[in-house]
Amino acid sequence: MSSVIVGRTGPFTGQSVVLGTAPLRFGRKSDNHVVIVSASASRLHAEIRPEDGQFVLVDHNSRNGTYVNGNRVTRQVLGAGDVIRIGDETFLFETQEALETVMDLSHLDRPGLSAPANPGELLVTVAGGGPVGLAFALMLDEALPGRVSITVHDGRWTTSGSSVVWKDASQGNVRRQQVVTVQSRQYLALTEEMRTALFGAGEYSEMWPVGPDSVDGMPPRNIRIAYIEDRLLELANTRRAIRLVPRNYDPAENEDQPARDHVLAICDGGRSRTREHFSDRFGAADASIYSLDGEHLQDVVLGLRVKSSLPDPMSVLLTVSQNRFLLNSLRGEGFLNMRLTRDEIRNVVGIDPVRQVFEECIASRPCVMARDGENEFVCPTHGTLFLPALLRSSPLWKQIQEGLRLFGVPEDDLTAITSFRLDMVQRPRFTAQLRRPTSTAPGTYGFLLGDAANAIHFWPGRGLNSGLASATSLARSLSRAWRGRPLRDADFIRHEAAMSMLQYRHKSRAWNAMVTTDDLGATRAIRDVIAGSMEQGPRDPQSPGDPALAPEAAGTDLDTLLTRMRAVRERLAPRLPGMPTDEELYDHLHTLAPSTLRTLQESGAWDTLIVGGEEADIDLFYQSDVPVFVPRPADPRGAAEPDADPQPPAALTPA
């Protein structure tokens, strides 16, 4: 007889979890199965373990204890009707038969091995219901109407009446408010219904100009990622073929699931547990390709949620003229991304004000620290404060202030801080047969999509564009291949080729956004160039810069930066009207600290020749009667790419 845990009080009220063969963890950390938002809960507070046919509640040396029926316990065999209290939240332990009204209904109508199944129905499970997982489910349902059954899992959802919705901060889920730049090739590949739902009037902007990566003269579009998530989940709620399960997919608990499914689409992020569970099938990732002098090259970026007062043309020009800061916004509101040096990375730390200990939640999760009523930046999940903001004279906080000044952001309009890591690896394959067909099972293929396949983050939206392309490719492959009989390796040649092309194109771009070539021809990490400029300090010119760039003033950091901006402005002006004048640029830049001007100048401009150019076009692999040909990719660490646009202004879009 199976047992369940049911929320009685707190954000989990009314929800249930069926206990299985794996432990069920409770705590404040977002990777727990049940996230406790109460500040009195520990990061890993307690867990329920199956032992000898019973379920045992074990406290993990929590600070405030775990209680059963009002009594504090460290280890307790649970019985029907027991009430568990963790922090301010309570849960009921009961057998599943006694609580039929709160049973997990997600698999009731899922055909089992012995149940009569519709041989013409493609059975699909999606691990991860973010934009990529939902987009894939919606496109596949559109491509195979009446012939597909899709189950999508995500622990960031909850139920509201008869619908599944996103949890909010009070339920342990901090929504992603970042603005992403979706390329025209990707949003035009979505179904008409999806495009209509996403791109309503006022819900997006066209901040970046049309470039060689634009299709049919359509520019890329800036849109908030939480809005994408909301609209796609609303659409999925209306589809009869899509079943939404508000719980993370656990491959260990679903060992028999692949035996029932034809497809397992793995879309649960760059740290995918599902992918690692099947690592023997997908192979080990190679980090050596993206290394310098034997060190795996990584970038850590601080994301600052801001509201800029600058017009879009000025923001674009400031962004592409240096490599330290990047602003992506929707009508001025968005995230200012700051590339960090090694020393700055070590200072991205939170502090627990109760225990007075340092925490790395913002650096390792990452968490979003929002400004509270006392003007401090607080992590709602862990209760920590952003340490550099407490130490207003700290070097990192001063650099943050300079970034705000560069983009015309008053300090009061900095409302939240997060961080993320650009950590690239080369994956050997994206498609794997998880189970072979038998007389009672159809055989299962697994696919890596989105960040589970290619985690690329520095440009807002880069990961989403790659993810949408991968979802489009797999939906097309399955719609072509499905004929009601077991799938074959040959059915996914085109998809695997498209994924390899996406990996090469996007990661080669990201690599070239992380490194530069110095005067001696040596490849250096841009973060180290920035650190070196900060160590040298500003130049001490005899006279200040001048907007007219008089000969006697040449050579100052401000003058060099203005000269660079003039050249970029000249290339951009035909595609992006409203560019600032020399005087406007000078008046804006001369307020920055001399050390900041040196850093901006030394960091160099975006190499738009290399990171621009046409997007990877998966349509090439899905044209009728066209053989699949994949050219041997060049080393992504090279100075240029064969398909780069010959014009310097190639697609200044950072995504």
XYZ file of C-alpha atoms in Angstrom:
655
model
C 0.000 0.000 0.000
C 1.578 3.333 -1.050
C 1.710 6.356 1.235
C 1.511 10.098 0.669
C 2.551 13.344 2.301
C -0.102 16.077 2.134
C 0.423 19.744 2.937
C -1.861 20.956 5.773
C -0.606 24.516 6.418
C 1.784 26.758 4.486
C 2.471 27.139 0.750
C 2.197 23.357 0.189
C -1.395 23.232 1.511
C -3.590 20.840 -0.490
C -0.722 19.372 -2.495
C 0.432 15.795 -2.152
C 3.516 13.745 -2.854
C 3.440 9.980 -3.299
C 6.324 8.411 -1.392
C 8.431 6.049 -3.439
C 11.700 4.160 -3.213
C 13.889 7.261 -2.928
C 14.123 9.609 0.099
C 11.891 12.699 0.101
C 13.870 15.756 1.232
C 12.525 18.851 3.023
C 14.405 22.146 3.464
C 15.000 25.730 2.375
C 17.357 24.893 -0.517
C 15.592 24.989 -3.834
C 16.842 21.530 -4.836
C 14.825 19.823 -2.072
C 11.721 17.909 -3.121
C 9.596 19.994 -0.721
C 10.945 23.538 -0.353
C 10.203 25.065 3.063
C 10.101 28.850 2.744
C 10.105 29.493 6.502
C 13.311 31.166 7.767
C 13.284 28.781 10.755
C 13.896 25.805 8.471
C 17.404 24.595 7.658
C 18.758 24.259 4.134
C 18.437 20.454 4.334
C 16.074 20.050 7.261
C 14.763 16.475 7.194
C 13.911 13.588 4.920
C 11.533 10.634 4.793
C 13.235 7.340 3.961
C 11.715 3.975 3.023
C 13.048 1.278 5.365
C 11.840 -2.335 5.666
C 8.389 -1.578 4.283
C 7.933 1.502 6.490
C 8.654 5.206 6.126
C 11.031 6.840 8.596
C 11.307 10.596 9.222
C 14.928 11.613 9.919
C 15.982 15.071 11.141
C 19.270 16.358 9.638
C 20.558 18.118 12.769
C 18.277 21.036 11.965
C 18.585 24.226 13.983
C 14.936 24.409 15.082
C 14.000 20.742 15.054
C 11.441 18.479 13.379
C 8.177 17.625 15.128
C 5.703 14.739 14.860
C 2.363 15.236 16.604
C 3.898 18.074 18.619
C 6.956 16.139 19.817
C 10.470 16.916 18.665
C 12.065 13.899 16.994
C 15.375 12.962 15.412
C 14.121 9.678 13.945
C 10.514 8.514 13.824
C 8.695 5.654 12.104
C 5.607 7.302 10.614
C 2.105 6.006 11.064
C -1.186 6.868 9.375
C -2.469 10.252 10.527
C 0.854 11.570 11.876
C 1.261 15.344 11.609
C 4.769 16.566 10.759
C 5.870 20.155 11.485
C 8.931 21.704 9.861
C 9.411 25.414 10.443
C 5.986 27.027 10.169
C 4.568 24.390 7.837
C 2.738 21.146 8.646
C 2.198 17.952 6.654
C 0.002 14.876 7.073
C 1.337 11.341 6.564
C -1.325 8.954 5.332
C -1.832 5.923 3.148
C -2.818 6.642 -0.420
C -6.033 4.616 -0.186
C -7.189 6.705 2.780
C -6.656 9.922 0.845
C -8.105 9.181 -2.572
C -9.160 12.787 -2.981
C -5.578 14.026 -2.759
C -3.858 11.292 -4.711
C -1.210 12.164 -7.240
C -3.314 11.800 -10.373
C -0.477 12.368 -12.794
C -0.166 8.714 -13.890
C -3.672 7.322 -13.462
C -4.503 7.364 -17.142
C -0.979 6.552 -18.246
C -1.043 3.191 -20.021
C 0.924 0.589 -18.088
C 2.799 -2.328 -19.517
C -0.182 -4.618 -19.147
C -2.813 -2.067 -20.140
C -4.124 -2.027 -23.679
C -2.362 0.832 -25.450
C -3.133 2.684 -28.632
C -0.380 1.465 -30.974
C -0.644 4.650 -32.993
C 0.008 6.941 -30.013
C 3.489 8.295 -29.364
C 4.167 8.317 -25.597
C 6.444 11.158 -24.487
C 7.720 12.301 -21.088
C 9.374 15.702 -20.704
C 11.660 16.278 -17.714
C 11.571 20.036 -17.100
C 8.731 22.405 -17.915
C 10.607 25.603 -18.628
C 10.271 27.449 -21.959
C 12.127 24.746 -23.897
C 10.197 21.791 -22.463
C 6.840 23.521 -22.905
C 7.685 24.740 -26.417
C 8.673 21.211 -27.434
C 5.440 19.754 -26.014
C 3.278 22.338 -27.765
C 5.028 21.997 -31.125
C 4.895 18.201 -31.006
C 1.185 18.250 -30.145
C 0.613 20.566 -33.107
C 2.641 18.306 -35.419
C 0.961 15.022 -34.343
C -2.639 15.941 -33.498
C -4.458 13.045 -31.880
C -1.403 10.798 -32.166
C 0.692 11.820 -29.163
C 0.410 11.769 -25.365
C 2.840 14.047 -23.504
C 3.543 14.237 -19.758
C 5.586 17.239 -18.568
C 7.154 17.378 -15.086
C 8.331 20.471 -13.207
C 8.681 21.016 -9.457
C 8.331 24.800 -9.852
C 4.622 24.402 -10.592
C 1.631 24.068 -8.324
C -2.096 23.609 -8.842
C -4.675 26.377 -8.809
C -8.163 24.979 -9.226
C -8.114 22.831 -12.328
C -4.994 24.502 -13.771
C -1.266 24.175 -13.181
C 0.524 27.484 -12.543
C 3.978 28.676 -11.560
C 4.783 28.843 -7.862
C 5.635 32.275 -6.487
C 8.301 33.438 -4.019
C 6.165 32.512 -1.009
C 6.220 28.924 -2.307
C 9.972 28.847 -2.782
C 10.137 29.808 -6.457
C 11.712 33.136 -7.411
C 10.498 33.894 -10.937
C 13.036 34.798 -13.592
C 12.498 38.424 -14.549
C 15.437 38.585 -16.963
C 14.791 40.014 -20.402
C 15.925 37.703 -23.199
C 16.535 38.466 -26.856
C 14.769 35.958 -29.112
C 16.085 35.806 -32.660
C 13.625 36.015 -35.523
C 14.604 32.590 -36.876
C 13.551 31.021 -33.591
C 10.294 32.849 -32.916
C 9.154 32.422 -36.517
C 9.611 28.647 -36.142
C 7.025 28.541 -33.327
C 3.409 27.717 -34.093
C 1.132 30.600 -34.977
C -0.773 30.088 -31.726
C 2.447 30.323 -29.707
C 3.597 33.481 -31.499
C 0.220 35.122 -30.951
C 0.312 34.265 -27.245
C 3.864 35.512 -26.734
C 4.144 38.636 -28.832
C 1.131 40.691 -27.876
C 1.229 44.471 -28.094
C 3.430 45.987 -25.399
C 4.908 42.673 -24.269
C 8.143 42.915 -26.234
C 10.476 45.474 -27.768
C 12.721 45.483 -30.821
C 15.754 47.062 -29.186
C 18.428 45.507 -31.402
C 18.605 46.306 -35.133
C 17.966 43.992 -38.056
C 21.123 42.126 -38.972
C 22.309 39.212 -41.113
C 20.823 36.865 -38.519
C 17.332 38.270 -39.087
C 14.767 36.468 -41.259
C 12.432 38.330 -43.637
C 13.561 41.659 -42.215
C 12.228 40.767 -38.757
C 14.439 42.075 -35.938
C 15.147 40.129 -32.756
C 12.694 40.764 -29.932
C 13.319 41.475 -26.264
C 10.818 39.789 -23.972
C 10.735 38.896 -20.273
C 11.386 35.201 -19.652
C 8.749 34.949 -16.894
C 6.187 36.178 -19.417
C 7.239 33.434 -21.861
C 6.897 30.844 -19.105
C 3.430 32.074 -18.123
C 2.018 32.159 -21.646
C 3.389 28.751 -22.666
C 2.099 27.123 -19.476
C -1.336 28.671 -20.074
C -1.385 27.157 -23.574
C -0.256 23.755 -22.293
C -3.134 23.764 -19.779
C -5.585 23.901 -22.686
C -4.140 20.915 -24.591
C -5.808 17.550 -23.956
C -2.738 15.666 -25.115
C -0.448 17.407 -22.593
C -0.507 16.295 -18.956
C 1.200 18.662 -16.501
C 2.735 17.190 -13.329
C 3.752 19.725 -10.638
C 6.689 17.671 -9.462
C 10.284 17.231 -10.622
C 10.936 14.199 -12.774
C 13.057 11.768 -10.763
C 14.683 9.132 -12.985
C 15.534 6.953 -9.981
C 11.864 6.827 -8.974
C 10.776 6.160 -12.538
C 13.055 3.285 -13.496
C 10.175 1.615 -15.326
C 9.034 4.843 -16.993
C 11.405 4.580 -19.974
C 10.047 1.087 -20.589
C 6.587 2.581 -21.166
C 7.639 5.667 -23.137
C 8.865 6.026 -26.665
C 10.576 9.337 -25.848
C 12.163 10.985 -22.800
C 12.993 14.638 -23.550
C 15.487 15.941 -20.969
C 14.945 19.684 -20.552
C 15.701 20.181 -16.849
C 18.631 22.585 -17.129
C 22.401 22.729 -17.162
C 22.620 20.753 -13.914
C 20.195 18.112 -15.132
C 19.860 15.188 -12.742
C 18.099 13.208 -15.438
C 21.011 13.622 -17.840
C 23.499 12.562 -15.177
C 21.361 9.518 -14.318
C 21.781 8.391 -17.939
C 25.373 9.632 -18.294
C 26.544 6.197 -19.396
C 24.261 6.566 -22.444
C 25.069 10.159 -23.400
C 28.790 10.000 -22.629
C 31.094 12.232 -20.605
C 31.392 15.923 -21.476
C 34.815 17.259 -22.486
C 35.948 20.495 -20.806
C 39.434 20.570 -22.352
C 38.232 22.113 -25.618
C 37.248 25.308 -23.801
C 40.481 25.693 -21.825
C 43.421 28.089 -21.804
C 46.815 26.837 -20.613
C 45.156 23.753 -19.172
C 42.535 25.702 -17.200
C 38.852 25.282 -18.062
C 37.758 28.806 -18.953
C 34.669 30.039 -17.123
C 32.974 33.415 -16.799
C 30.856 34.473 -13.849
C 28.393 37.266 -14.515
C 26.588 39.383 -11.952
C 23.012 40.120 -13.034
C 21.677 43.456 -11.770
C 17.935 44.079 -12.161
C 17.688 47.741 -13.100
C 15.652 50.447 -14.728
C 17.714 52.545 -17.119
C 16.792 56.076 -18.105
C 18.758 55.908 -21.363
C 17.084 55.521 -24.763
C 17.673 52.218 -26.552
C 20.114 53.563 -29.200
C 22.404 54.929 -26.466
C 22.172 51.646 -24.495
C 23.064 49.596 -27.585
C 26.040 51.802 -28.410
C 27.372 51.704 -24.838
C 26.917 47.932 -24.677
C 28.722 46.961 -27.881
C 31.611 49.405 -27.359
C 33.061 47.575 -24.347
C 33.185 44.094 -22.810
C 32.618 44.743 -19.117
C 28.842 45.406 -19.008
C 25.840 44.349 -21.080
C 22.331 45.789 -20.747
C 19.318 43.894 -22.015
C 16.013 45.525 -21.218
C 12.363 45.942 -22.111
C 11.618 49.665 -22.275
C 14.579 50.324 -19.984
C 13.723 47.614 -17.425
C 15.842 44.512 -17.429
C 19.190 43.175 -16.298
C 22.587 44.831 -16.439
C 25.089 41.972 -16.701
C 28.564 42.575 -15.294
C 31.482 40.320 -16.224
C 33.476 39.617 -13.049
C 37.198 39.206 -12.463
C 38.593 36.330 -10.401
C 38.881 38.531 -7.294
C 35.333 39.824 -7.731
C 33.972 36.280 -8.067
C 35.316 35.471 -4.603
C 33.413 38.453 -3.200
C 29.987 37.337 -4.475
C 28.956 36.172 -1.020
C 25.870 36.270 1.165
C 25.824 36.415 4.941
C 23.310 34.829 7.286
C 22.376 37.662 9.693
C 21.190 35.227 12.378
C 24.107 32.808 12.500
C 26.647 35.410 11.277
C 28.183 32.994 8.787
C 28.974 33.412 5.119
C 26.837 31.633 2.515
C 27.507 31.153 -1.202
C 23.876 30.719 -2.222
C 23.993 33.597 -4.730
C 27.212 32.231 -6.216
C 26.337 28.551 -6.366
C 22.566 28.198 -6.800
C 22.211 30.964 -8.038
C 19.615 32.809 -5.963
C 18.006 36.192 -6.594
C 18.530 38.727 -3.825
C 15.838 41.408 -3.931
C 15.864 44.747 -2.127
C 13.680 44.662 0.981
C 11.975 47.340 3.082
C 15.219 48.029 4.948
C 17.043 48.666 1.674
C 19.082 45.475 1.847
C 19.370 42.733 -0.782
C 17.859 39.553 0.698
C 17.628 35.989 -0.609
C 14.020 34.920 0.093
C 14.934 31.227 0.065
C 17.911 31.271 2.419
C 17.433 34.553 4.311
C 20.948 35.738 3.465
C 22.053 39.314 2.696
C 24.347 40.389 -0.168
C 27.585 41.140 1.659
C 29.155 43.677 -0.776
C 26.022 45.860 -0.499
C 26.400 45.873 3.301
C 30.002 47.023 2.886
C 29.299 50.077 0.760
C 32.995 50.879 0.483
C 33.861 47.398 -0.846
C 35.648 47.318 -4.233
C 32.912 45.175 -5.826
C 30.120 47.521 -4.740
C 32.037 50.499 -6.164
C 32.344 48.692 -9.493
C 28.615 47.940 -9.450
C 27.919 51.639 -8.907
C 30.089 52.514 -11.895
C 28.098 50.111 -14.067
C 24.866 51.754 -12.913
C 26.318 55.169 -13.754
C 27.370 53.977 -17.220
C 23.781 53.065 -18.072
C 22.037 55.941 -16.295
C 20.582 53.843 -13.460
C 19.945 55.565 -10.101
C 21.040 53.312 -7.253
C 17.445 53.135 -5.995
C 16.500 51.572 -9.347
C 18.771 48.590 -8.695
C 16.172 46.213 -7.238
C 17.738 42.737 -7.300
C 21.067 40.930 -7.751
C 21.837 37.439 -8.997
C 24.721 35.657 -10.714
C 25.213 32.982 -13.326
C 28.112 31.081 -14.796
C 29.185 30.559 -18.388
C 30.634 27.069 -18.176
C 30.994 25.400 -21.560
C 31.717 21.749 -22.271
C 31.669 19.719 -25.463
C 29.009 17.001 -25.447
C 29.650 13.894 -27.547
C 25.990 13.167 -28.325
C 22.493 14.456 -27.720
C 20.495 11.334 -28.629
C 20.684 7.943 -26.905
C 18.651 4.763 -26.835
C 17.752 4.243 -23.170
C 15.754 1.009 -23.594
C 15.593 -1.416 -26.492
C 12.210 -2.651 -27.760
C 10.865 -5.858 -26.227
C 7.713 -7.888 -26.678
C 6.023 -5.771 -23.966
C 7.780 -2.398 -24.266
C 8.212 -0.030 -27.240
C 11.807 0.971 -26.559
C 12.804 4.474 -25.430
C 15.011 7.186 -26.890
C 16.337 9.995 -24.707
C 17.152 13.490 -25.991
C 19.066 16.390 -24.435
C 17.407 19.741 -25.153
C 17.952 23.300 -23.948
C 20.510 23.894 -21.208
C 20.732 20.158 -20.529
C 22.384 19.991 -23.957
C 24.140 23.365 -24.241
C 24.246 25.744 -21.276
C 25.169 29.111 -22.821
C 24.256 32.145 -20.799
C 26.395 35.251 -21.125
C 24.229 36.890 -23.753
C 20.661 37.102 -22.471
C 18.620 34.701 -24.530
C 21.509 32.807 -26.116
C 20.586 29.655 -24.204
C 16.902 30.161 -24.990
C 17.546 30.570 -28.724
C 19.600 27.389 -28.799
C 16.956 25.623 -26.703
C 14.063 26.665 -28.940
C 16.014 25.530 -31.995
C 16.669 22.137 -30.391
C 12.970 21.763 -29.467
C 11.928 22.656 -33.010
C 14.367 20.124 -34.471
C 13.222 17.240 -32.270
C 9.533 17.980 -32.864
C 10.152 17.904 -36.609
C 12.151 14.666 -36.440
C 9.504 12.890 -34.381
C 6.634 14.089 -36.546
C 8.427 12.724 -39.611
C 9.522 9.448 -38.033
C 6.470 8.358 -36.047
C 4.522 5.649 -37.858
C 3.244 3.669 -34.868
C 6.236 1.343 -34.752
C 9.481 1.371 -32.714
C 11.816 4.262 -33.418
C 15.299 3.753 -34.876
C 18.671 5.500 -34.646
C 18.323 6.460 -38.299
C 15.175 8.472 -37.490
C 17.292 11.050 -35.675
C 20.265 11.590 -37.978
C 18.977 15.026 -38.929
C 18.272 16.000 -35.327
C 21.704 14.891 -34.103
C 23.340 16.837 -36.941
C 21.297 19.936 -36.092
C 22.287 19.658 -32.423
C 25.961 19.353 -33.341
C 25.679 22.451 -35.503
C 23.978 24.353 -32.675
C 26.726 23.316 -30.263
C 29.463 24.463 -32.622
C 27.831 27.735 -33.613
C 26.692 28.920 -30.205
C 29.717 27.775 -28.237
C 32.176 29.169 -30.748
C 30.397 32.512 -30.379
C 30.475 32.261 -26.614
C 34.179 31.369 -26.688
C 34.934 34.436 -28.761
C 32.989 36.552 -26.277
C 35.201 35.208 -23.464
C 38.639 35.658 -25.032
C 40.599 38.244 -26.969
C 43.946 38.364 -28.757
C 46.622 40.744 -27.442
C 49.208 42.681 -29.439
C 51.556 39.686 -29.435
C 48.900 37.363 -30.847
C 48.352 35.495 -27.583
C 44.832 34.460 -26.586
C 43.765 35.880 -23.217
C 40.580 35.705 -21.172
C 38.725 39.034 -21.299
C 38.123 38.822 -17.534
C 41.919 38.792 -17.048
C 42.308 41.787 -19.359
C 39.752 43.629 -17.219
C 41.581 42.629 -14.027
C 44.870 43.847 -15.483
C 43.392 47.231 -16.368
C 42.140 47.614 -12.793
C 45.558 46.775 -11.365
C 47.296 49.376 -13.552
C 44.903 52.149 -12.604
C 43.880 55.077 -14.813
C 46.200 57.112 -16.977
C 46.982 60.606 -15.797
C 46.543 62.795 -18.865
C 47.677 66.404 -18.821
C 44.308 67.565 -20.100
C 40.794 66.100 -19.956
C 39.176 64.500 -22.940
C 37.326 66.678 -25.398
C 34.351 65.767 -27.586
C 36.118 67.307 -30.562
C 39.083 64.974 -29.944
C 41.737 67.664 -30.292
C 45.180 66.262 -31.191
C 46.729 67.334 -27.883
C 44.079 65.316 -25.987
C 44.516 62.117 -27.989
C 45.641 59.048 -26.106
C 43.437 59.422 -23.052
C 41.100 56.549 -22.209
C 38.052 58.734 -22.723
C 39.243 59.876 -26.135
C 40.032 56.334 -27.221
C 36.612 55.182 -26.067
C 34.888 58.045 -27.891
C 36.797 57.262 -31.087
C 35.663 53.646 -30.875
C 32.057 54.698 -30.272
C 32.116 56.986 -33.270
C 33.116 54.094 -35.511
C 30.426 51.810 -34.060
C 27.827 54.574 -34.351
C 28.660 55.109 -38.008
C 28.010 51.438 -38.760
C 24.844 51.281 -36.671
C 23.174 54.547 -37.648
C 21.521 53.261 -40.858
C 19.821 50.450 -38.922
C 19.246 52.146 -35.566
C 18.144 55.805 -35.767
C 18.456 58.160 -32.811
C 22.128 57.609 -32.026
C 23.695 60.054 -29.505
C 25.920 62.894 -30.672
C 29.587 63.363 -29.694
C 28.578 65.945 -27.120
C 25.961 63.660 -25.554
C 28.451 60.810 -25.326
C 31.113 63.039 -23.791
C 28.721 64.540 -21.237
C 27.625 61.054 -20.241
C 31.023 59.342 -20.086
C 33.101 62.026 -18.412
C 31.163 61.473 -15.153
C 32.690 57.988 -14.821
C 35.756 57.397 -12.683
C 39.040 57.432 -14.648
C 39.698 53.836 -13.561
C 36.349 52.779 -15.049
C 37.116 54.519 -18.343
C 40.396 52.660 -18.498
C 38.671 49.328 -17.876
C 36.027 50.006 -20.541
C 38.702 51.024 -23.015
C 41.035 48.096 -22.240
C 38.218 45.522 -22.360
C 37.759 46.221 -26.055
C 34.605 46.339 -28.149
C 32.453 43.357 -28.949
C 33.932 41.479 -31.877
C 30.651 41.564 -33.774
C 32.322 40.131 -36.883
C 32.843 36.862 -35.017
C 29.887 36.703 -32.640
C 27.462 37.969 -35.283
C 26.584 36.417 -38.604
C 23.710 34.160 -39.447
C 22.022 31.979 -36.877
C 22.233 28.218 -37.137
C 19.483 27.267 -39.589
C 18.039 23.859 -38.750
C 15.732 24.121 -41.773
C 18.726 22.940 -43.786
C 18.286 19.465 -42.322
C 14.550 19.203 -42.917
C 14.222 20.051 -46.578
C 12.751 17.250 -48.671
C 15.176 14.914 -50.460
C 18.253 16.802 -49.309
C 21.085 14.634 -47.979
C 22.437 15.562 -44.583
C 25.893 17.066 -44.805
C 27.727 18.413 -41.752
C 31.044 20.142 -42.508
C 33.923 19.417 -40.203
C 33.868 22.286 -37.685
C 36.921 24.450 -37.251
C 38.551 24.977 -33.875
C 36.199 27.391 -32.035
C 39.214 29.030 -30.428
C 40.358 30.339 -33.802
C 40.325 33.997 -34.716
C 37.425 33.811 -37.143
C 34.698 31.574 -38.470
C 34.144 30.651 -42.103
C 30.506 31.773 -42.039
C 31.137 35.093 -40.324
C 29.624 38.089 -42.051
C 32.310 40.168 -43.790
C 30.861 43.417 -42.473
C 31.912 44.508 -38.941
C 28.387 45.438 -37.806
C 27.184 41.850 -38.193
C 24.221 41.412 -35.885
C 24.965 43.361 -32.759
C 22.346 41.300 -30.975
C 23.813 39.751 -27.822
C 21.577 36.717 -28.086
